[in-house]
Amino acid sequence: MSRVLSEQEKFRREALKELHKRGIDPFPPEAFERTTNAKEIKERFDSHPAEFEEVKIAGRLMSRRIMGKASFAEIQDQSGRIQVYFNRDEICEGEDKSLYNDVFKKLLDIGDIIGIEGKVFKTQVGETSVEVKSFKLLSKALRPLPIVKTDKEGQAHDAFNDPEQRYRQRYVDLIVNPQVRDTFIKRTKVINSMREFFNSKGYLEVETPILQPIPGGAAARPFITHHNSLNTDLYLRIANELYLKRLIVGGYEGVYEFAKDFRNEGMDRTHNPEFTVMEIYVAYKDYNWMMDFTEELLEKVSTDVLGTSEVQFQDNKINFKAPYRRVPIFDAIKEFTGHDLTDKNEDEIRDICKELKVEVDDSMGRGKLIDEVFGEYCEKHFIQPTFITDYPIEMSPLCKKHRENPNLTERFELMVNGKEVANAYTELNDPIDQLERFQEQLKLSEKGDDEAMFIDQDFVRALEYGMPPTSGMGIGIDRLVMFLTNNVSIQEVLFFPQMKPEAKKVELTDSEKVILEILKGESEIELHELKEKAGLSNKQWDKGMKGLNQKSLAKVEVEGEKKKVVLLN
RNA sequence: GACUUGCUAGCUCAGCUGGUAGAGCACAUCCCUUUUAAGGAUGGGGUCCUGGGUUCGAACCCCAGGCAAGUCACCA
């Protein structure tokens, strides 16, 4: 059964039929070669008018102002919008004016994609425009677009801004909201800039498995799936760290991957179940080098994407210019709570947590407790990019022990605007230590920590062959893009954020089914008799009949006093 | 998972104490040859998220559900 069409959709489908009747293919197959685009015309026409005597452009019709024998319209292509001018007698040279009066004025609609041949000129008001010599319909739009108008002050009127519709129909969002299109261009630029930086250093971009038998490299709940012919459960990766390090073992000295990771956890404005992380591992380096490298990288990315290292994010101005402050985590905690946790054991820290009113439970180990205190009291203060370093060993099972203090690790997290953006280690390459750390995780898991890491025996085996000293770093791409595009919601930087499926419309409601069943037996029946037989409440009866009428399945016919219900087709 | 708010025309939104569903844009018809958020006139368009209930009568009140956003919880 076909969808009930709105009035505007019906008009467009009628236009479609009329076009066919006139021999105009509304979806022609052949290519339309363009000579320029909206942006180029606007930027270059003033200085190089000769280049624009004959142009071919194409795009979506976004507005029309029709005035008798002449009209203005706007065409939008990827580069932007340009005004076009339709003059009846220019388009229709002879007596037959139907191309203008009928095809342009009546059979084209906003949203249609058209190609135009013409000449660039300036209107009396000074707007660079294309005078149309001929036009061709390239694709008909059967649904009306939301119309967003922008006034001289740049204020949008009637903006298409319902988040649910914008995310579910991102294609519409992209058509009508240029700032959204821009955000995603910046996202691509971020990735390109990073890739360029890594490649210039000779590092190798690689791909590692998304389906993993052991979900390693991070602490998170995984998605689980099943491979039929192997008859094995597999996990969607929560991280790719252990695979990239295997490649370092294999002899590559710098590898990186832009990876989609998947975590089966809550969703909010900073978490989507699938998200993008860039991880890089470089042999013969440590975390001090990696801090220098990260600063340099982010300054470059910001400059490449925005032209400046200064970024306005909400109420804060963030400066990505290197170097960044480096603060050991215990110093940070001491600064904001007054407590020095350096030499405190688990029980002592638990008491301090209670004193600080940090919520704790018994499954939390020393590392997690410290993390809670940091998260509660310190994180939010680090607005400008800051490296928090030297995390306690319990928090970092894949990270090498600190060269000066065996209770600490050589780890840093980069905080920006109070949020973690990057995470890096001097990688643990001692296989015996690694196995012990995995076993510690196992104990945590037995204690009730449902996200403690699994033991990956093959990874330990790889380390036993010897991994060079290595430093690795991961950057949350989505979060970085949020900062660089001033978006507080991760959904604004993902083309298609995860959502529950739209509810399927039922073909027939229960009341409709009841009425239809009776009708099928009778093919036509008096109204009051049918109503009696159906035995529905007034409300259900009304809704049912209204629905059937709308779906063109039944009709009420009036003959004098009598009202009959007739079954259609 | 909990709470709060929202869901009305293609879009953005009004809709009072329950009493004939409204506006702007968009759309249709007519007039108009340089307009620009927006020329003029006239007109059409609704599963008021869904299902039940209360009521003479529900967009509105009650119950259950759906989806979304926000806050919290969980989580890097």
XYZ file of C-alpha atoms (C1' of nucleotides) in Angstrom:
645
model
C 0.000 0.000 0.000
C 1.361 3.358 -0.899
C 1.960 6.191 1.493
C -0.642 8.915 1.878
C 0.726 11.897 -0.019
C 0.493 15.462 1.153
C -1.080 18.047 -1.071
C 2.282 19.428 -2.095
C 3.566 15.989 -2.971
C 0.526 15.383 -5.156
C 1.190 18.598 -7.068
C 4.756 17.518 -7.679
C 3.714 14.096 -8.934
C 1.243 15.728 -11.270
C 4.032 17.955 -12.566
C 6.065 14.794 -13.104
C 3.308 13.302 -15.279
C 2.946 16.518 -17.217
C 6.685 16.581 -17.890
C 6.528 13.035 -19.250
C 3.612 14.071 -21.434
C 5.700 16.862 -22.914
C 8.558 14.514 -23.632
C 10.766 15.878 -20.851
C 12.595 13.182 -18.909
C 12.526 14.257 -15.247
C 15.472 11.962 -14.506
C 17.646 12.088 -17.617
C 20.615 9.714 -17.713
C 23.233 11.736 -19.546
C 26.023 13.680 -17.849
C 25.779 17.432 -17.537
C 29.234 18.974 -17.922
C 29.684 22.129 -15.896
C 32.198 24.878 -16.630
C 32.187 26.588 -13.245
C 30.372 26.814 -9.932
C 28.609 29.328 -7.710
C 31.595 30.241 -5.610
C 33.936 30.739 -8.543
C 31.452 32.990 -10.321
C 30.998 35.165 -7.273
C 34.714 35.379 -6.550
C 36.111 35.858 -10.053
C 33.456 37.584 -12.164
C 34.353 41.116 -11.060
C 38.020 40.725 -11.948
C 37.669 38.371 -14.961
C 34.296 39.085 -16.624
C 35.428 37.694 -19.963
C 35.670 34.193 -18.541
C 31.981 34.167 -17.730
C 30.368 35.039 -21.068
C 29.224 31.463 -21.475
C 28.878 29.288 -18.417
C 27.270 25.996 -17.564
C 26.293 25.417 -13.956
C 24.083 22.944 -12.183
C 22.564 22.569 -8.768
C 19.457 22.551 -6.686
C 16.766 25.190 -7.095
C 16.519 26.775 -3.628
C 14.275 29.779 -4.118
C 12.193 31.493 -6.790
C 10.815 34.977 -7.164
C 8.495 34.968 -10.122
C 7.379 38.244 -11.665
C 5.419 38.035 -14.881
C 7.841 37.700 -17.749
C 10.978 37.593 -15.631
C 12.051 35.688 -12.574
C 14.914 35.293 -10.174
C 15.909 32.035 -8.613
C 18.796 30.653 -6.617
C 20.818 27.610 -7.544
C 22.816 25.829 -4.868
C 25.772 23.616 -5.658
C 28.436 22.246 -3.333
C 30.319 25.540 -3.401
C 27.362 27.752 -2.465
C 24.460 29.644 -3.986
C 24.213 31.848 -7.019
C 21.284 33.866 -8.274
C 19.977 33.117 -11.750
C 17.747 35.265 -13.910
C 15.066 33.794 -16.157
C 13.647 36.071 -18.841
C 10.709 34.712 -20.835
C 11.792 36.028 -24.188
C 15.402 34.980 -23.705
C 14.389 31.391 -23.039
C 11.572 31.251 -25.603
C 12.702 32.877 -28.783
C 9.630 32.228 -30.945
C 5.929 32.604 -30.285
C 5.734 29.511 -28.091
C 6.277 30.706 -24.531
C 5.399 27.417 -22.847
C 8.959 26.673 -21.782
C 8.802 29.686 -19.489
C 5.101 29.875 -18.668
C 4.587 26.173 -18.088
C 7.834 24.312 -17.628
C 9.740 26.860 -15.591
C 6.860 28.482 -13.731
C 4.632 25.478 -13.107
C 6.497 22.244 -13.549
C 9.703 23.131 -11.728
C 9.740 23.256 -7.950
C 12.105 24.262 -5.199
C 14.388 21.311 -4.611
C 14.628 20.277 -8.255
C 18.109 19.860 -9.659
C 18.640 21.738 -12.875
C 21.415 22.583 -15.282
C 21.771 26.056 -16.715
C 23.591 27.580 -19.646
C 23.944 31.307 -19.618
C 25.941 34.454 -19.108
C 27.056 36.087 -15.899
C 25.989 39.682 -15.275
C 25.264 42.137 -12.484
C 21.722 43.134 -11.603
C 20.735 46.716 -10.882
C 21.056 45.971 -7.191
C 24.580 44.711 -7.798
C 24.020 40.975 -7.312
C 26.197 38.751 -9.462
C 23.781 36.534 -11.365
C 23.556 34.163 -14.290
C 21.214 35.108 -17.103
C 19.675 31.880 -18.312
C 19.867 31.112 -22.031
C 18.663 27.570 -21.610
C 17.954 25.208 -18.767
C 17.486 21.501 -18.322
C 15.782 19.520 -15.611
C 18.332 17.048 -14.231
C 16.340 15.555 -11.368
C 12.863 16.198 -10.046
C 12.288 16.525 -6.300
C 9.060 14.850 -5.225
C 9.128 16.074 -1.645
C 9.093 19.729 -0.589
C 12.118 21.040 1.275
C 11.936 23.106 4.435
C 12.498 26.704 3.398
C 15.109 28.518 5.447
C 15.462 32.204 4.722
C 18.347 34.307 5.894
C 18.019 38.057 6.244
C 20.638 40.780 5.801
C 21.830 40.398 9.386
C 22.431 36.697 8.755
C 19.464 35.729 10.928
C 17.837 32.505 9.795
C 14.056 32.483 9.684
C 12.034 29.314 10.091
C 15.260 27.343 10.380
C 15.013 23.589 10.032
C 16.170 22.893 13.557
C 14.348 19.935 15.095
C 17.245 17.673 16.117
C 15.342 14.470 15.538
C 14.459 15.358 11.975
C 17.885 16.795 11.311
C 19.659 13.612 12.394
C 17.208 11.158 10.858
C 17.148 13.052 7.584
C 20.675 14.388 7.540
C 20.441 14.798 3.776
C 17.779 17.468 4.283
C 19.820 19.083 7.035
C 22.800 19.282 4.701
C 20.742 20.793 1.891
C 19.211 23.599 3.916
C 21.788 24.287 6.640
C 25.111 25.465 5.218
C 26.761 25.611 8.646
C 26.152 21.872 8.995
C 27.775 21.219 5.637
C 30.718 23.288 6.823
C 31.145 21.315 10.054
C 31.626 18.094 8.130
C 34.045 19.688 5.694
C 36.089 20.717 8.727
C 35.906 17.173 10.041
C 37.431 15.878 6.838
C 40.085 18.577 6.968
C 41.040 17.546 10.499
C 41.616 13.983 9.344
C 43.431 15.047 6.190
C 45.702 17.340 8.163
C 46.637 14.614 10.611
C 47.208 12.070 7.875
C 49.410 14.517 6.015
C 51.440 15.138 9.167
C 51.978 11.430 9.852
C 52.788 10.605 6.261
C 55.322 13.427 6.115
C 57.142 11.682 8.981
C 57.107 8.392 7.116
C 54.597 6.589 9.316
C 52.458 3.899 7.791
C 48.679 4.013 7.711
C 47.322 0.527 8.410
C 44.070 -1.346 8.931
C 43.493 -3.816 11.733
C 40.527 -6.058 12.570
C 37.223 -4.652 13.731
C 35.927 -8.142 14.523
C 38.098 -9.366 17.356
C 38.042 -12.616 19.342
C 39.196 -10.738 22.455
C 38.114 -7.121 22.877
C 41.370 -5.639 24.137
C 43.197 -2.367 24.467
C 40.681 -0.519 26.619
C 38.226 -0.963 29.438
C 34.687 -0.941 28.130
C 31.699 -3.149 27.479
C 31.837 -4.529 23.947
C 29.221 -5.369 21.348
C 29.134 -9.073 20.730
C 28.322 -10.845 17.502
C 28.578 -14.320 16.053
C 30.430 -15.724 13.087
C 28.386 -18.575 11.651
C 30.907 -20.634 9.724
C 33.600 -20.296 12.386
C 30.890 -20.865 14.980
C 32.613 -18.349 17.240
C 31.524 -15.288 19.087
C 33.385 -12.171 18.044
C 33.473 -8.688 19.485
C 33.378 -5.365 17.720
C 36.596 -3.711 18.714
C 36.635 -1.307 21.655
C 40.186 -0.302 20.668
C 42.868 -1.306 18.210
C 45.873 -0.754 20.441
C 47.006 -4.359 20.809
C 46.957 -4.955 17.060
C 48.968 -1.848 16.267
C 51.592 -2.887 18.816
C 51.792 -6.324 17.199
C 52.744 -4.463 14.031
C 55.518 -2.651 15.903
C 56.738 -6.076 17.020
C 56.641 -7.040 13.350
C 59.151 -4.341 12.516
C 57.182 -1.336 11.318
C 58.558 1.674 13.177
C 55.593 3.984 12.925
C 51.995 2.903 12.327
C 48.700 4.677 12.653
C 45.032 3.995 12.017
C 41.876 6.050 11.936
C 39.602 3.551 13.578
C 35.929 3.233 14.287
C 35.616 1.754 17.771
C 32.418 0.439 19.335
C 31.353 0.535 22.952
C 28.115 -0.834 24.279
C 27.487 1.851 26.836
C 25.294 4.820 27.540
C 24.733 7.542 24.986
C 24.797 11.234 25.697
C 26.077 14.334 24.034
C 29.677 13.174 24.222
C 29.186 9.435 23.629
C 27.994 7.601 20.549
C 28.157 3.782 20.428
C 30.462 3.988 17.427
C 33.095 6.676 17.349
C 36.391 7.462 15.692
C 39.800 7.303 17.276
C 43.168 7.907 15.690
C 45.877 5.774 17.243
C 49.560 6.056 16.431
C 52.588 4.052 17.631
C 56.158 5.108 17.053
C 59.146 2.912 17.899
C 62.177 4.159 19.834
C 60.209 7.005 21.412
C 58.839 7.678 24.886
C 55.926 9.690 26.239
C 57.994 12.860 26.560
C 58.620 12.777 22.846
C 54.959 12.017 22.294
C 53.933 15.145 24.199
C 56.095 17.265 21.912
C 54.671 15.438 18.917
C 51.061 15.895 20.072
C 51.497 19.624 20.637
C 52.976 20.057 17.223
C 50.212 17.982 15.646
C 47.321 19.845 17.244
C 48.760 23.255 16.489
C 49.082 22.224 12.853
C 45.598 20.724 12.671
C 43.991 23.788 14.167
C 45.874 26.086 11.819
C 45.128 23.939 8.758
C 41.436 23.758 9.537
C 40.706 27.190 11.000
C 43.673 29.280 9.936
C 44.549 29.951 13.566
C 45.543 28.109 16.716
C 42.971 30.055 18.724
C 39.597 28.420 18.900
C 36.415 29.844 20.347
C 34.571 27.052 22.146
C 31.390 28.131 23.913
C 32.501 30.716 26.478
C 36.169 29.796 26.331
C 38.934 30.711 23.986
C 41.219 27.725 23.603
C 44.692 28.110 22.236
C 46.279 25.076 20.616
C 49.632 26.773 20.189
C 52.461 24.588 21.549
C 53.793 24.017 24.155
C 51.155 22.868 26.652
C 51.390 22.730 30.435
C 52.441 19.345 31.852
C 51.015 18.458 35.266
C 51.491 15.142 37.100
C 48.101 13.845 38.219
C 49.044 13.800 41.918
C 50.117 17.430 41.694
C 46.772 18.283 40.144
C 44.880 16.480 42.904
C 46.995 18.183 45.552
C 46.361 21.550 43.936
C 42.576 21.211 43.879
C 41.878 19.095 46.993
C 44.836 19.777 49.261
C 45.463 16.035 49.596
C 48.716 14.424 48.560
C 47.777 10.879 47.523
C 51.243 9.916 46.291
C 52.148 7.465 49.042
C 48.641 6.650 50.267
C 47.338 3.092 50.078
C 43.899 2.024 48.902
C 42.183 2.266 52.292
C 43.642 5.669 53.054
C 42.488 6.952 49.681
C 39.039 5.494 50.219
C 38.790 7.478 53.461
C 39.867 10.647 51.706
C 37.243 10.017 49.032
C 34.596 9.846 51.725
C 35.903 13.049 53.224
C 35.753 14.697 49.801
C 32.249 13.286 49.250
C 33.370 11.364 46.188
C 31.064 8.398 45.660
C 32.934 5.100 45.854
C 32.120 1.433 46.094
C 34.048 -1.651 47.147
C 34.807 -2.868 43.634
C 36.978 0.196 43.022
C 40.700 -0.347 43.256
C 43.302 2.267 44.109
C 43.582 3.456 40.505
C 39.888 3.900 40.035
C 39.587 5.819 43.311
C 42.278 8.239 42.214
C 40.562 8.603 38.874
C 37.296 9.472 40.631
C 38.939 12.198 42.694
C 40.610 13.639 39.637
C 37.378 13.532 37.657
C 35.404 15.163 40.425
C 37.804 17.900 41.514
C 40.413 18.589 38.860
C 39.340 17.773 35.315
C 37.070 20.759 34.861
C 39.822 23.236 35.655
C 41.974 22.345 32.672
C 40.488 24.532 29.973
C 43.620 25.219 27.960
C 45.313 22.121 26.523
C 47.157 20.470 29.406
C 49.001 17.177 29.662
C 48.109 15.322 32.852
C 50.929 12.848 33.440
C 52.194 9.951 35.539
C 49.017 8.062 36.347
C 49.052 5.390 39.065
C 49.939 1.944 37.835
C 46.546 0.358 38.629
C 44.841 2.561 36.059
C 47.071 1.728 33.146
C 47.691 -1.970 32.524
C 49.269 -1.453 29.090
C 51.598 1.337 30.097
C 55.246 1.131 31.138
C 56.215 1.786 34.763
C 57.545 5.242 35.449
C 61.331 5.388 35.224
C 61.542 7.086 38.656
C 58.611 5.614 40.574
C 57.353 2.031 40.111
C 53.911 2.953 41.456
C 53.367 5.309 38.549
C 53.243 4.892 34.791
C 54.586 6.920 31.917
C 51.174 7.974 30.730
C 49.608 11.268 29.792
C 46.147 12.414 28.962
C 45.587 15.649 27.130
C 42.800 17.667 28.681
C 41.047 20.394 26.699
C 38.148 22.370 28.099
C 37.988 19.923 30.990
C 37.617 16.896 28.739
C 40.025 14.187 27.673
C 41.072 14.493 24.053
C 44.141 12.268 23.846
C 45.707 9.448 25.812
C 49.258 8.189 25.447
C 51.878 5.907 26.968
C 55.395 4.889 26.915
C 54.230 1.419 25.904
C 54.785 -1.526 28.171
C 57.053 -3.908 26.263
C 58.117 -6.230 29.086
C 56.090 -9.418 28.487
C 56.467 -10.679 32.054
C 55.258 -7.380 33.489
C 52.463 -7.317 30.932
C 51.211 -10.740 31.937
C 51.242 -9.734 35.601
C 49.248 -6.608 34.808
C 46.677 -8.631 32.907
C 46.411 -10.919 35.912
C 45.812 -7.885 38.139
C 42.974 -6.938 35.811
C 41.554 -10.430 36.175
C 41.479 -9.959 39.942
C 39.663 -6.645 39.521
C 37.178 -8.342 37.291
C 36.614 -11.060 39.886
C 36.074 -8.292 42.422
C 33.186 -7.036 40.320
C 34.730 -4.502 37.943
C 32.909 -5.465 34.765
C 35.220 -3.523 32.552
C 38.559 -4.815 33.650
C 40.597 -5.991 30.680
C 40.683 -9.491 29.287
C 43.966 -11.376 29.116
C 45.228 -11.517 25.553
C 47.699 -14.416 25.517
C 48.676 -13.878 21.917
C 49.578 -10.286 22.644
C 51.844 -11.427 25.464
C 53.379 -13.981 23.072
C 54.072 -11.167 20.610
C 55.824 -9.147 23.314
C 57.932 -12.207 24.145
C 59.509 -11.901 20.698
C 60.516 -8.367 21.682
C 58.959 -5.001 20.987
C 61.240 -2.001 20.668
C 60.668 0.815 23.152
C 57.615 2.552 21.758
C 55.292 5.366 22.504
C 51.660 5.321 21.439
C 48.900 7.889 21.445
C 45.195 7.949 20.707
C 43.061 10.973 19.882
C 39.282 11.061 20.015
C 38.531 12.494 16.612
C 34.903 13.257 17.319
C 35.748 15.259 20.414
C 38.537 17.107 18.685
C 36.186 18.031 15.857
C 33.636 19.202 18.412
C 36.199 21.617 19.834
C 37.287 22.868 16.439
C 33.729 23.436 15.232
C 32.296 24.759 18.511
C 29.738 21.975 18.866
C 28.747 20.650 22.302
C 27.035 17.553 20.949
C 28.781 14.595 19.318
C 25.735 14.147 17.105
C 26.595 17.388 15.386
C 29.916 15.996 14.168
C 28.654 12.561 13.081
C 26.769 12.414 9.798
C 24.433 9.707 11.053
C 24.381 9.544 14.852
C 22.876 6.425 16.358
C 19.127 6.599 16.970
C 16.307 4.253 17.691
C 14.504 3.287 14.521
C 11.455 5.296 13.631
C 8.224 3.539 14.567
C 6.761 1.687 11.609
C 3.349 2.924 10.663
C 0.824 0.112 10.916
C -0.934 -0.672 7.654
C -4.309 -1.014 9.340
C -5.375 -0.255 12.890
C -7.495 -2.738 14.813
C -10.697 -0.744 14.343
C -10.034 -0.485 10.619
C -9.543 -4.248 10.412
C -12.836 -4.970 12.185
C -14.793 -2.709 9.846
C -13.044 -4.033 6.768
C -13.778 -7.650 7.707
C -17.514 -6.969 7.858
C -17.419 -5.010 4.621
C -15.679 -7.842 2.810
C -18.632 -10.112 3.521
C -21.210 -7.592 2.352
C -19.416 -5.423 -0.214
C -21.940 -2.705 0.654
C -23.974 -2.142 3.737
C -26.007 0.517 5.457
C -24.016 2.743 7.729
C -25.900 2.173 10.989
C -25.998 -1.588 10.396
C -22.270 -1.686 9.863
C -21.665 0.364 12.957
C -23.803 -1.984 15.013
C -22.104 -5.086 13.683
C -18.654 -3.630 14.320
C -19.508 -3.058 17.980
C -16.845 -0.376 18.351
C -16.910 2.584 20.694
C -17.828 5.899 19.096
C -14.264 7.018 19.069
C -12.940 3.799 17.583
C -15.686 3.801 14.955
C -14.909 7.369 13.929
C -11.203 6.753 13.723
C -11.649 3.503 11.855
C -13.943 4.959 9.205
C -11.796 8.056 8.822
C -8.735 5.866 8.333
C -10.397 3.623 5.741
C -11.655 6.634 3.872
C -8.198 8.160 3.806
C -6.637 4.943 2.593
C -9.274 4.772 -0.164
C -10.518 1.383 1.038
C -14.085 2.332 1.858
C -16.456 5.164 1.061
C -19.748 6.453 2.413
C -22.411 7.036 -0.242
C -25.478 9.112 0.525
C -28.769 8.357 -1.256
C -31.462 10.607 0.153
C -32.046 9.405 3.691
C -29.885 6.332 3.348
C -26.187 6.176 3.967
C -24.331 3.231 2.500
C -20.758 2.167 3.039
C -19.108 0.789 -0.052
C -15.970 -1.314 -0.226
C -13.547 0.076 -2.782
C -11.310 -2.013 -5.069
C 18.110 3.116 33.828
C 15.638 7.731 36.527
C 13.645 12.525 36.134
C 12.148 16.967 33.281
C 10.463 18.990 28.727
C 8.621 18.437 23.863
C 5.659 15.992 19.727
C -0.382 20.426 16.073
C -0.114 21.754 7.967
C 5.887 20.358 3.875
C 8.949 23.782 7.695
C 8.885 27.146 12.132
C 5.395 27.794 15.770
C 0.460 29.830 18.341
C -3.810 27.447 20.324
C -6.658 30.690 27.302
C -10.640 27.428 31.936
C -12.401 21.071 27.633
C -16.802 23.975 23.234
C -16.376 24.631 14.953
C -8.002 23.564 14.563
C -4.783 28.971 13.586
C -0.416 32.240 11.788
C 4.141 33.073 8.901
C 6.920 30.773 5.186
C 6.011 26.970 1.503
C 1.906 25.333 -2.006
C -2.273 26.447 -5.857
C -4.878 30.239 -9.165
C -4.584 35.187 -11.214
C -1.731 40.069 -12.006
C 3.468 41.917 -12.386
C 10.477 42.586 -17.014
C 16.184 43.692 -12.282
C 13.846 41.084 -7.266
C 16.404 39.520 -2.695
C 14.060 36.932 4.586
C 8.986 39.470 2.157
C 5.314 42.563 -4.696
C -0.292 42.219 -4.737
C -5.006 39.490 -4.467
C -7.602 34.975 -3.657
C -7.611 29.926 -2.187
C -6.431 24.876 -0.702
C -3.851 21.928 2.786
C -4.473 18.428 9.446
C -3.990 10.522 11.847
C -3.220 17.630 16.734
C 2.889 11.095 18.047
C 0.031 6.126 19.043
C -3.596 3.275 21.882
C -7.156 3.321 25.694
C -10.220 6.125 29.372
C -13.226 10.292 31.501
C -16.955 13.565 29.192
C -22.878 15.555 25.876
C -18.106 17.166 23.838
C -10.738 16.114 24.225
C -5.111 19.044 20.620
C -6.165 20.298 25.904
C -7.865 16.161 31.578
C -6.398 10.772 33.209
C -3.747 5.934 32.127
C -0.343 3.109 29.082
C 3.137 3.288 25.226
C 6.594 5.497 21.191
C 10.364 8.884 19.682
C 13.516 13.036 20.742
C 16.186 16.697 23.641
C 18.176 18.085 28.374
C 19.828 16.735 33.417
C 21.549 12.798 36.387
C 23.337 7.747 36.790
C 26.563 4.535 34.001
C 30.739 5.254 31.026
C 36.522 7.768 28.809
